[in-house]
Amino acid sequence: MSHPMPRAKRRFDLLVGTAMLVTFLPMLLLTCLGILILEGRPVFYVSRRRLDAGPPKPVLKFRTMRRDAERIANRNTVPIANTRFLNLPPDSPLYTPIGRSIERLMLTEMPQLIHVISGRMSVVGNRPLPENVVAALSKEFPGVEARFLVRGGLTGPVQLIGRDRISDADRLELEIAYCRAVLAAYSPLLDLKILVYTVLSGISAHFRFTPEELGALLASHTEQKASMQPRMHQPLLGSAEKERPAEAAVPIPERRRARS
């Protein structure tokens, strides 16, 4: 299972998640009504996704695509090209007209605030993945499970870059670095920065990070907090690993060598 979540992160999730739900509730209700009138039922789309080290769980989101989209486009039907993550382009014909607007306004995942408040997800964390995507990634990156050491989130560090502007190896390295930062030296300021820059980068590409910039942000946060609280540092793998530094406990995934 996942490592215990820092209490400060859970408090952050409850405070920010509740505030977001109350603030955006009128807009979410209007979105439900718009989908119901223009596209009909179902208003929501539920899929089983990996949120943590446990088995897949149901995850809720607004339905922004055709009803048969999952059957047409999944990791088993779409050939693997540049990425093993399944990223559909914004102009995909699978999106409904209102679905494109919902995606543009970054409202698609907002129903997951229910999961945040219930404790199943976090406001900030690596995005949940379908099991077949995890299986595809594990064939090339055996350390992929390390990205699930903390709960999945409504948004995550990779969203500051753009999922189509980063390689699979770089994405996994940054996602694992985020887990390391949370487990070694969590600060609500890190999640707040990621949340704010998610909104800003969605408004303007000027606010997007490069992989190097994001990596530096995560590394500097971890180093700063660890130096401020050296005696509170906790190992990632339990008492058997007490003498090992946290960085060694969460390995960066290595690409498998191609078979000749």
mmCIF file with all atom_site columns, C-alpha atoms in Angstrom, residues 74-245:
data_model
loop_
_atom_site.group_PDB
_atom_site.id
_atom_site.type_symbol
_atom_site.label_atom_id
_atom_site.label_alt_id
_atom_site.label_comp_id
_atom_site.label_asym_id
_atom_site.label_entity_id
_atom_site.label_seq_id
_atom_site.pdbx_PDB_ins_code
_atom_site.Cartn_x
_atom_site.Cartn_y
_atom_site.Cartn_z
_atom_site.occupancy
_atom_site.B_iso_or_equiv
_atom_site.pdbx_formal_charge
_atom_site.auth_seq_id
_atom_site.auth_comp_id
_atom_site.auth_asym_id
_atom_site.auth_atom_id
_atom_site.pdbx_PDB_model_num
ATOM 1   C CA . ASN A 1 74  ? -7.449  2.902  -25.042 1.00 0.00 ? 74  ASN A CA 1
ATOM 2   C CA . ARG A 1 75  ? -3.929  1.612  -24.537 1.00 0.00 ? 75  ARG A CA 1
ATOM 3   C CA . ASN A 1 76  ? -4.891  -1.678 -26.186 1.00 0.00 ? 76  ASN A CA 1
ATOM 4   C CA . THR A 1 77  ? -6.316  -0.108 -29.357 1.00 0.00 ? 77  THR A CA 1
ATOM 5   C CA . VAL A 1 78  ? -4.036  2.921  -29.879 1.00 0.00 ? 78  VAL A CA 1
ATOM 6   C CA . PRO A 1 79  ? -0.539  1.947  -31.132 1.00 0.00 ? 79  PRO A CA 1
ATOM 7   C CA . ILE A 1 80  ? 2.359   3.074  -28.947 1.00 0.00 ? 80  ILE A CA 1
ATOM 8   C CA . ALA A 1 81  ? 4.247   5.812  -30.784 1.00 0.00 ? 81  ALA A CA 1
ATOM 9   C CA . ASN A 1 82  ? 6.184   8.467  -28.857 1.00 0.00 ? 82  ASN A CA 1
ATOM 10  C CA . THR A 1 83  ? 4.664   7.782  -25.458 1.00 0.00 ? 83  THR A CA 1
ATOM 11  C CA . ARG A 1 84  ? 3.180   4.925  -23.478 1.00 0.00 ? 84  ARG A CA 1
ATOM 12  C CA . PHE A 1 85  ? 0.902   7.364  -21.687 1.00 0.00 ? 85  PHE A CA 1
ATOM 13  C CA . LEU A 1 86  ? -2.436  7.720  -23.463 1.00 0.00 ? 86  LEU A CA 1
ATOM 14  C CA . ASN A 1 87  ? -2.762  11.405 -24.424 1.00 0.00 ? 87  ASN A CA 1
ATOM 15  C CA . LEU A 1 88  ? -5.525  12.305 -26.864 1.00 0.00 ? 88  LEU A CA 1
ATOM 16  C CA . PRO A 1 89  ? -5.022  15.598 -28.758 1.00 0.00 ? 89  PRO A CA 1
ATOM 17  C CA . PRO A 1 90  ? -7.445  18.473 -27.999 1.00 0.00 ? 90  PRO A CA 1
ATOM 18  C CA . ASP A 1 91  ? -8.834  18.287 -31.541 1.00 0.00 ? 91  ASP A CA 1
ATOM 19  C CA . SER A 1 92  ? -9.690  14.576 -31.291 1.00 0.00 ? 92  SER A CA 1
ATOM 20  C CA . PRO A 1 93  ? -13.099 13.820 -32.875 1.00 0.00 ? 93  PRO A CA 1
ATOM 21  C CA . LEU A 1 94  ? -13.936 11.819 -29.754 1.00 0.00 ? 94  LEU A CA 1
ATOM 22  C CA . TYR A 1 95  ? -14.569 15.051 -27.834 1.00 0.00 ? 95  TYR A CA 1
ATOM 23  C CA . THR A 1 96  ? -18.088 16.438 -27.829 1.00 0.00 ? 96  THR A CA 1
ATOM 24  C CA . PRO A 1 97  ? -18.529 20.175 -28.566 1.00 0.00 ? 97  PRO A CA 1
ATOM 25  C CA . ILE A 1 98  ? -19.333 20.990 -24.947 1.00 0.00 ? 98  ILE A CA 1
ATOM 26  C CA . GLY A 1 99  ? -16.618 18.579 -23.862 1.00 0.00 ? 99  GLY A CA 1
ATOM 27  C CA . ARG A 1 100 ? -13.984 20.690 -25.601 1.00 0.00 ? 100 ARG A CA 1
ATOM 28  C CA . SER A 1 101 ? -15.190 23.738 -23.685 1.00 0.00 ? 101 SER A CA 1
ATOM 29  C CA . ILE A 1 102 ? -15.097 21.835 -20.404 1.00 0.00 ? 102 ILE A CA 1
ATOM 30  C CA . GLU A 1 103 ? -11.540 20.703 -21.134 1.00 0.00 ? 103 GLU A CA 1
ATOM 31  C CA . ARG A 1 104 ? -10.496 24.241 -22.076 1.00 0.00 ? 104 ARG A CA 1
ATOM 32  C CA . LEU A 1 105 ? -11.889 25.573 -18.790 1.00 0.00 ? 105 LEU A CA 1
ATOM 33  C CA . MET A 1 106 ? -10.053 22.816 -16.858 1.00 0.00 ? 106 MET A CA 1
ATOM 34  C CA . LEU A 1 107 ? -13.278 21.548 -15.294 1.00 0.00 ? 107 LEU A CA 1
ATOM 35  C CA . THR A 1 108 ? -13.106 17.924 -16.453 1.00 0.00 ? 108 THR A CA 1
ATOM 36  C CA . GLU A 1 109 ? -11.543 16.536 -13.280 1.00 0.00 ? 109 GLU A CA 1
ATOM 37  C CA . MET A 1 110 ? -13.356 18.796 -10.804 1.00 0.00 ? 110 MET A CA 1
ATOM 38  C CA . PRO A 1 111 ? -15.861 16.109 -9.699  1.00 0.00 ? 111 PRO A CA 1
ATOM 39  C CA . GLN A 1 112 ? -12.837 14.356 -8.200  1.00 0.00 ? 112 GLN A CA 1
ATOM 40  C CA . LEU A 1 113 ? -12.974 16.899 -5.374  1.00 0.00 ? 113 LEU A CA 1
ATOM 41  C CA . ILE A 1 114 ? -15.370 14.370 -3.815  1.00 0.00 ? 114 ILE A CA 1
ATOM 42  C CA . HIS A 1 115 ? -12.517 11.846 -3.809  1.00 0.00 ? 115 HIS A CA 1
ATOM 43  C CA . VAL A 1 116 ? -10.175 14.449 -2.311  1.00 0.00 ? 116 VAL A CA 1
ATOM 44  C CA . ILE A 1 117 ? -12.487 15.243 0.605   1.00 0.00 ? 117 ILE A CA 1
ATOM 45  C CA . SER A 1 118 ? -13.153 11.541 1.245   1.00 0.00 ? 118 SER A CA 1
ATOM 46  C CA . GLY A 1 119 ? -9.412  10.859 1.408   1.00 0.00 ? 119 GLY A CA 1
ATOM 47  C CA . ARG A 1 120 ? -9.130  8.694  -1.704  1.00 0.00 ? 120 ARG A CA 1
ATOM 48  C CA . MET A 1 121 ? -7.181  11.349 -3.646  1.00 0.00 ? 121 MET A CA 1
ATOM 49  C CA . SER A 1 122 ? -5.195  14.532 -3.013  1.00 0.00 ? 122 SER A CA 1
ATOM 50  C CA . VAL A 1 123 ? -5.528  17.997 -4.493  1.00 0.00 ? 123 VAL A CA 1
ATOM 51  C CA . VAL A 1 124 ? -1.969  17.639 -5.809  1.00 0.00 ? 124 VAL A CA 1
ATOM 52  C CA . GLY A 1 125 ? -0.400  14.341 -6.781  1.00 0.00 ? 125 GLY A CA 1
ATOM 53  C CA . ASN A 1 126 ? 0.532   12.279 -9.808  1.00 0.00 ? 126 ASN A CA 1
ATOM 54  C CA . ARG A 1 127 ? -2.434  11.782 -12.095 1.00 0.00 ? 127 ARG A CA 1
ATOM 55  C CA . PRO A 1 128 ? -4.339  8.474  -11.843 1.00 0.00 ? 128 PRO A CA 1
ATOM 56  C CA . LEU A 1 129 ? -3.637  5.992  -14.633 1.00 0.00 ? 129 LEU A CA 1
ATOM 57  C CA . PRO A 1 130 ? -5.587  3.105  -16.193 1.00 0.00 ? 130 PRO A CA 1
ATOM 58  C CA . GLU A 1 131 ? -4.106  -0.295 -15.381 1.00 0.00 ? 131 GLU A CA 1
ATOM 59  C CA . ASN A 1 132 ? -3.319  -1.023 -19.052 1.00 0.00 ? 132 ASN A CA 1
ATOM 60  C CA . VAL A 1 133 ? -1.233  2.172  -19.243 1.00 0.00 ? 133 VAL A CA 1
ATOM 61  C CA . VAL A 1 134 ? 0.687   1.123  -16.123 1.00 0.00 ? 134 VAL A CA 1
ATOM 62  C CA . ALA A 1 135 ? 1.291   -2.288 -17.710 1.00 0.00 ? 135 ALA A CA 1
ATOM 63  C CA . ALA A 1 136 ? 2.581   -0.670 -20.904 1.00 0.00 ? 136 ALA A CA 1
ATOM 64  C CA . LEU A 1 137 ? 4.928   1.584  -18.937 1.00 0.00 ? 137 LEU A CA 1
ATOM 65  C CA . SER A 1 138 ? 6.248   -1.252 -16.779 1.00 0.00 ? 138 SER A CA 1
ATOM 66  C CA . LYS A 1 139 ? 7.523   -3.077 -19.858 1.00 0.00 ? 139 LYS A CA 1
ATOM 67  C CA . GLU A 1 140 ? 10.045  -0.311 -20.438 1.00 0.00 ? 140 GLU A CA 1
ATOM 68  C CA . PHE A 1 141 ? 10.352  1.281  -16.988 1.00 0.00 ? 141 PHE A CA 1
ATOM 69  C CA . PRO A 1 142 ? 10.456  -1.360 -14.214 1.00 0.00 ? 142 PRO A CA 1
ATOM 70  C CA . GLY A 1 143 ? 10.431  1.332  -11.502 1.00 0.00 ? 143 GLY A CA 1
ATOM 71  C CA . VAL A 1 144 ? 7.066   2.779  -12.520 1.00 0.00 ? 144 VAL A CA 1
ATOM 72  C CA . GLU A 1 145 ? 5.418   1.647  -9.268  1.00 0.00 ? 145 GLU A CA 1
ATOM 73  C CA . ALA A 1 146 ? 7.423   4.294  -7.383  1.00 0.00 ? 146 ALA A CA 1
ATOM 74  C CA . ARG A 1 147 ? 5.131   6.995  -8.813  1.00 0.00 ? 147 ARG A CA 1
ATOM 75  C CA . PHE A 1 148 ? 2.296   5.518  -6.729  1.00 0.00 ? 148 PHE A CA 1
ATOM 76  C CA . LEU A 1 149 ? 3.976   5.956  -3.343  1.00 0.00 ? 149 LEU A CA 1
ATOM 77  C CA . VAL A 1 150 ? 1.645   8.892  -2.657  1.00 0.00 ? 150 VAL A CA 1
ATOM 78  C CA . ARG A 1 151 ? -2.003  9.242  -3.637  1.00 0.00 ? 151 ARG A CA 1
ATOM 79  C CA . GLY A 1 152 ? -3.014  10.464 -7.057  1.00 0.00 ? 152 GLY A CA 1
ATOM 80  C CA . GLY A 1 153 ? -4.107  14.063 -7.373  1.00 0.00 ? 153 GLY A CA 1
ATOM 81  C CA . LEU A 1 154 ? -6.503  16.401 -9.114  1.00 0.00 ? 154 LEU A CA 1
ATOM 82  C CA . THR A 1 155 ? -3.445  17.988 -10.679 1.00 0.00 ? 155 THR A CA 1
ATOM 83  C CA . GLY A 1 156 ? 0.223   17.153 -10.472 1.00 0.00 ? 156 GLY A CA 1
ATOM 84  C CA . PRO A 1 157 ? 3.734   18.379 -11.182 1.00 0.00 ? 157 PRO A CA 1
ATOM 85  C CA . VAL A 1 158 ? 3.711   17.224 -14.821 1.00 0.00 ? 158 VAL A CA 1
ATOM 86  C CA . GLN A 1 159 ? 0.722   19.473 -15.536 1.00 0.00 ? 159 GLN A CA 1
ATOM 87  C CA . LEU A 1 160 ? 3.067   22.463 -15.125 1.00 0.00 ? 160 LEU A CA 1
ATOM 88  C CA . ILE A 1 161 ? 4.954   21.300 -18.205 1.00 0.00 ? 161 ILE A CA 1
ATOM 89  C CA . GLY A 1 162 ? 2.219   19.867 -20.365 1.00 0.00 ? 162 GLY A CA 1
ATOM 90  C CA . ARG A 1 163 ? 1.770   16.121 -20.828 1.00 0.00 ? 163 ARG A CA 1
ATOM 91  C CA . ASP A 1 164 ? 2.578   16.374 -24.556 1.00 0.00 ? 164 ASP A CA 1
ATOM 92  C CA . ARG A 1 165 ? 5.829   18.274 -24.010 1.00 0.00 ? 165 ARG A CA 1
ATOM 93  C CA . ILE A 1 166 ? 7.754   15.690 -21.995 1.00 0.00 ? 166 ILE A CA 1
ATOM 94  C CA . SER A 1 167 ? 9.168   12.223 -22.587 1.00 0.00 ? 167 SER A CA 1
ATOM 95  C CA . ASP A 1 168 ? 7.966   9.191  -20.647 1.00 0.00 ? 168 ASP A CA 1
ATOM 96  C CA . ALA A 1 169 ? 11.330  8.859  -18.863 1.00 0.00 ? 169 ALA A CA 1
ATOM 97  C CA . ASP A 1 170 ? 11.388  12.521 -17.813 1.00 0.00 ? 170 ASP A CA 1
ATOM 98  C CA . ARG A 1 171 ? 7.756   12.383 -16.716 1.00 0.00 ? 171 ARG A CA 1
ATOM 99  C CA . LEU A 1 172 ? 8.306   9.352  -14.493 1.00 0.00 ? 172 LEU A CA 1
ATOM 100 C CA . GLU A 1 173 ? 11.477  10.844 -13.044 1.00 0.00 ? 173 GLU A CA 1
ATOM 101 C CA . LEU A 1 174 ? 9.631   14.035 -12.047 1.00 0.00 ? 174 LEU A CA 1
ATOM 102 C CA . GLU A 1 175 ? 6.628   12.124 -10.689 1.00 0.00 ? 175 GLU A CA 1
ATOM 103 C CA . ILE A 1 176 ? 8.916   10.022 -8.498  1.00 0.00 ? 176 ILE A CA 1
ATOM 104 C CA . ALA A 1 177 ? 10.798  13.153 -7.426  1.00 0.00 ? 177 ALA A CA 1
ATOM 105 C CA . TYR A 1 178 ? 7.464   14.598 -6.268  1.00 0.00 ? 178 TYR A CA 1
ATOM 106 C CA . CYS A 1 179 ? 6.804   11.454 -4.194  1.00 0.00 ? 179 CYS A CA 1
ATOM 107 C CA . ARG A 1 180 ? 10.233  11.807 -2.674  1.00 0.00 ? 180 ARG A CA 1
ATOM 108 C CA . ALA A 1 181 ? 9.577   15.452 -1.802  1.00 0.00 ? 181 ALA A CA 1
ATOM 109 C CA . VAL A 1 182 ? 6.257   14.614 -0.132  1.00 0.00 ? 182 VAL A CA 1
ATOM 110 C CA . LEU A 1 183 ? 7.536   11.667 1.878   1.00 0.00 ? 183 LEU A CA 1
ATOM 111 C CA . ALA A 1 184 ? 10.895  13.148 2.869   1.00 0.00 ? 184 ALA A CA 1
ATOM 112 C CA . ALA A 1 185 ? 9.964   16.737 3.677   1.00 0.00 ? 185 ALA A CA 1
ATOM 113 C CA . TYR A 1 186 ? 6.399   17.756 2.868   1.00 0.00 ? 186 TYR A CA 1
ATOM 114 C CA . SER A 1 187 ? 5.407   21.414 2.822   1.00 0.00 ? 187 SER A CA 1
ATOM 115 C CA . PRO A 1 188 ? 1.969   22.738 1.816   1.00 0.00 ? 188 PRO A CA 1
ATOM 116 C CA . LEU A 1 189 ? 3.829   25.509 -0.018  1.00 0.00 ? 189 LEU A CA 1
ATOM 117 C CA . LEU A 1 190 ? 4.966   23.029 -2.671  1.00 0.00 ? 190 LEU A CA 1
ATOM 118 C CA . ASP A 1 191 ? 1.417   21.837 -3.359  1.00 0.00 ? 191 ASP A CA 1
ATOM 119 C CA . LEU A 1 192 ? 0.176   25.417 -3.366  1.00 0.00 ? 192 LEU A CA 1
ATOM 120 C CA . LYS A 1 193 ? 2.782   26.389 -5.971  1.00 0.00 ? 193 LYS A CA 1
ATOM 121 C CA . ILE A 1 194 ? 1.833   23.447 -8.184  1.00 0.00 ? 194 ILE A CA 1
ATOM 122 C CA . LEU A 1 195 ? -1.874  24.269 -7.852  1.00 0.00 ? 195 LEU A CA 1
ATOM 123 C CA . VAL A 1 196 ? -1.409  27.960 -8.670  1.00 0.00 ? 196 VAL A CA 1
ATOM 124 C CA . TYR A 1 197 ? 0.904   27.318 -11.613 1.00 0.00 ? 197 TYR A CA 1
ATOM 125 C CA . THR A 1 198 ? -1.503  24.685 -12.959 1.00 0.00 ? 198 THR A CA 1
ATOM 126 C CA . VAL A 1 199 ? -4.110  27.416 -13.332 1.00 0.00 ? 199 VAL A CA 1
ATOM 127 C CA . LEU A 1 200 ? -1.635  29.966 -14.694 1.00 0.00 ? 200 LEU A CA 1
ATOM 128 C CA . SER A 1 201 ? -0.120  27.567 -17.230 1.00 0.00 ? 201 SER A CA 1
ATOM 129 C CA . GLY A 1 202 ? -3.628  26.700 -18.400 1.00 0.00 ? 202 GLY A CA 1
ATOM 130 C CA . ILE A 1 203 ? -4.250  30.392 -19.044 1.00 0.00 ? 203 ILE A CA 1
ATOM 131 C CA . SER A 1 204 ? -0.919  31.171 -20.708 1.00 0.00 ? 204 SER A CA 1
ATOM 132 C CA . ALA A 1 205 ? 1.991   29.046 -21.928 1.00 0.00 ? 205 ALA A CA 1
ATOM 133 C CA . HIS A 1 206 ? 4.264   31.758 -20.523 1.00 0.00 ? 206 HIS A CA 1
ATOM 134 C CA . PHE A 1 207 ? 3.891   30.180 -17.079 1.00 0.00 ? 207 PHE A CA 1
ATOM 135 C CA . ARG A 1 208 ? 4.817   26.643 -18.124 1.00 0.00 ? 208 ARG A CA 1
ATOM 136 C CA . PHE A 1 209 ? 7.907   24.988 -16.683 1.00 0.00 ? 209 PHE A CA 1
ATOM 137 C CA . THR A 1 210 ? 10.580  23.056 -18.507 1.00 0.00 ? 210 THR A CA 1
ATOM 138 C CA . PRO A 1 211 ? 11.451  19.601 -17.129 1.00 0.00 ? 211 PRO A CA 1
ATOM 139 C CA . GLU A 1 212 ? 14.720  21.045 -15.817 1.00 0.00 ? 212 GLU A CA 1
ATOM 140 C CA . GLU A 1 213 ? 12.979  23.911 -14.031 1.00 0.00 ? 213 GLU A CA 1
ATOM 141 C CA . LEU A 1 214 ? 10.441  21.609 -12.424 1.00 0.00 ? 214 LEU A CA 1
ATOM 142 C CA . GLY A 1 215 ? 13.137  19.177 -11.370 1.00 0.00 ? 215 GLY A CA 1
ATOM 143 C CA . ALA A 1 216 ? 15.055  22.023 -9.754  1.00 0.00 ? 216 ALA A CA 1
ATOM 144 C CA . LEU A 1 217 ? 11.921  23.168 -7.898  1.00 0.00 ? 217 LEU A CA 1
ATOM 145 C CA . LEU A 1 218 ? 11.291  19.710 -6.454  1.00 0.00 ? 218 LEU A CA 1
ATOM 146 C CA . ALA A 1 219 ? 14.955  19.173 -5.570  1.00 0.00 ? 219 ALA A CA 1
ATOM 147 C CA . SER A 1 220 ? 15.345  22.558 -3.896  1.00 0.00 ? 220 SER A CA 1
ATOM 148 C CA . HIS A 1 221 ? 12.198  22.008 -1.864  1.00 0.00 ? 221 HIS A CA 1
ATOM 149 C CA . THR A 1 222 ? 13.390  18.619 -0.641  1.00 0.00 ? 222 THR A CA 1
ATOM 150 C CA . GLU A 1 223 ? 16.868  19.870 0.238   1.00 0.00 ? 223 GLU A CA 1
ATOM 151 C CA . GLN A 1 224 ? 15.578  22.989 1.992   1.00 0.00 ? 224 GLN A CA 1
ATOM 152 C CA . LYS A 1 225 ? 13.044  21.150 4.157   1.00 0.00 ? 225 LYS A CA 1
ATOM 153 C CA . ALA A 1 226 ? 15.473  18.349 4.970   1.00 0.00 ? 226 ALA A CA 1
ATOM 154 C CA . SER A 1 227 ? 18.092  20.845 6.149   1.00 0.00 ? 227 SER A CA 1
ATOM 155 C CA . MET A 1 228 ? 15.534  22.656 8.312   1.00 0.00 ? 228 MET A CA 1
ATOM 156 C CA . GLN A 1 229 ? 14.249  19.477 9.966   1.00 0.00 ? 229 GLN A CA 1
ATOM 157 C CA . PRO A 1 230 ? 17.080  16.936 9.928   1.00 0.00 ? 230 PRO A CA 1
ATOM 158 C CA . ARG A 1 231 ? 15.867  15.047 12.995  1.00 0.00 ? 231 ARG A CA 1
ATOM 159 C CA . MET A 1 232 ? 12.353  14.626 11.597  1.00 0.00 ? 232 MET A CA 1
ATOM 160 C CA . HIS A 1 233 ? 13.584  12.976 8.405   1.00 0.00 ? 233 HIS A CA 1
ATOM 161 C CA . GLN A 1 234 ? 11.744  9.674  7.853   1.00 0.00 ? 234 GLN A CA 1
ATOM 162 C CA . PRO A 1 235 ? 12.983  6.760  5.706   1.00 0.00 ? 235 PRO A CA 1
ATOM 163 C CA . LEU A 1 236 ? 10.802  5.600  2.839   1.00 0.00 ? 236 LEU A CA 1
ATOM 164 C CA . LEU A 1 237 ? 11.041  1.859  3.364   1.00 0.00 ? 237 LEU A CA 1
ATOM 165 C CA . GLY A 1 238 ? 10.599  1.416  7.110   1.00 0.00 ? 238 GLY A CA 1
ATOM 166 C CA . SER A 1 239 ? 12.905  0.531  9.964   1.00 0.00 ? 239 SER A CA 1
ATOM 167 C CA . ALA A 1 240 ? 15.082  -1.803 7.904   1.00 0.00 ? 240 ALA A CA 1
ATOM 168 C CA . GLU A 1 241 ? 16.205  1.185  5.836   1.00 0.00 ? 241 GLU A CA 1
ATOM 169 C CA . LYS A 1 242 ? 16.916  3.676  8.608   1.00 0.00 ? 242 LYS A CA 1
ATOM 170 C CA . GLU A 1 243 ? 20.540  4.123  7.686   1.00 0.00 ? 243 GLU A CA 1
ATOM 171 C CA . ARG A 1 244 ? 19.840  4.750  4.009   1.00 0.00 ? 244 ARG A CA 1
ATOM 172 C CA . PRO A 1 245 ? 19.159  8.243  2.624   1.00 0.00 ? 245 PRO A CA 1
#
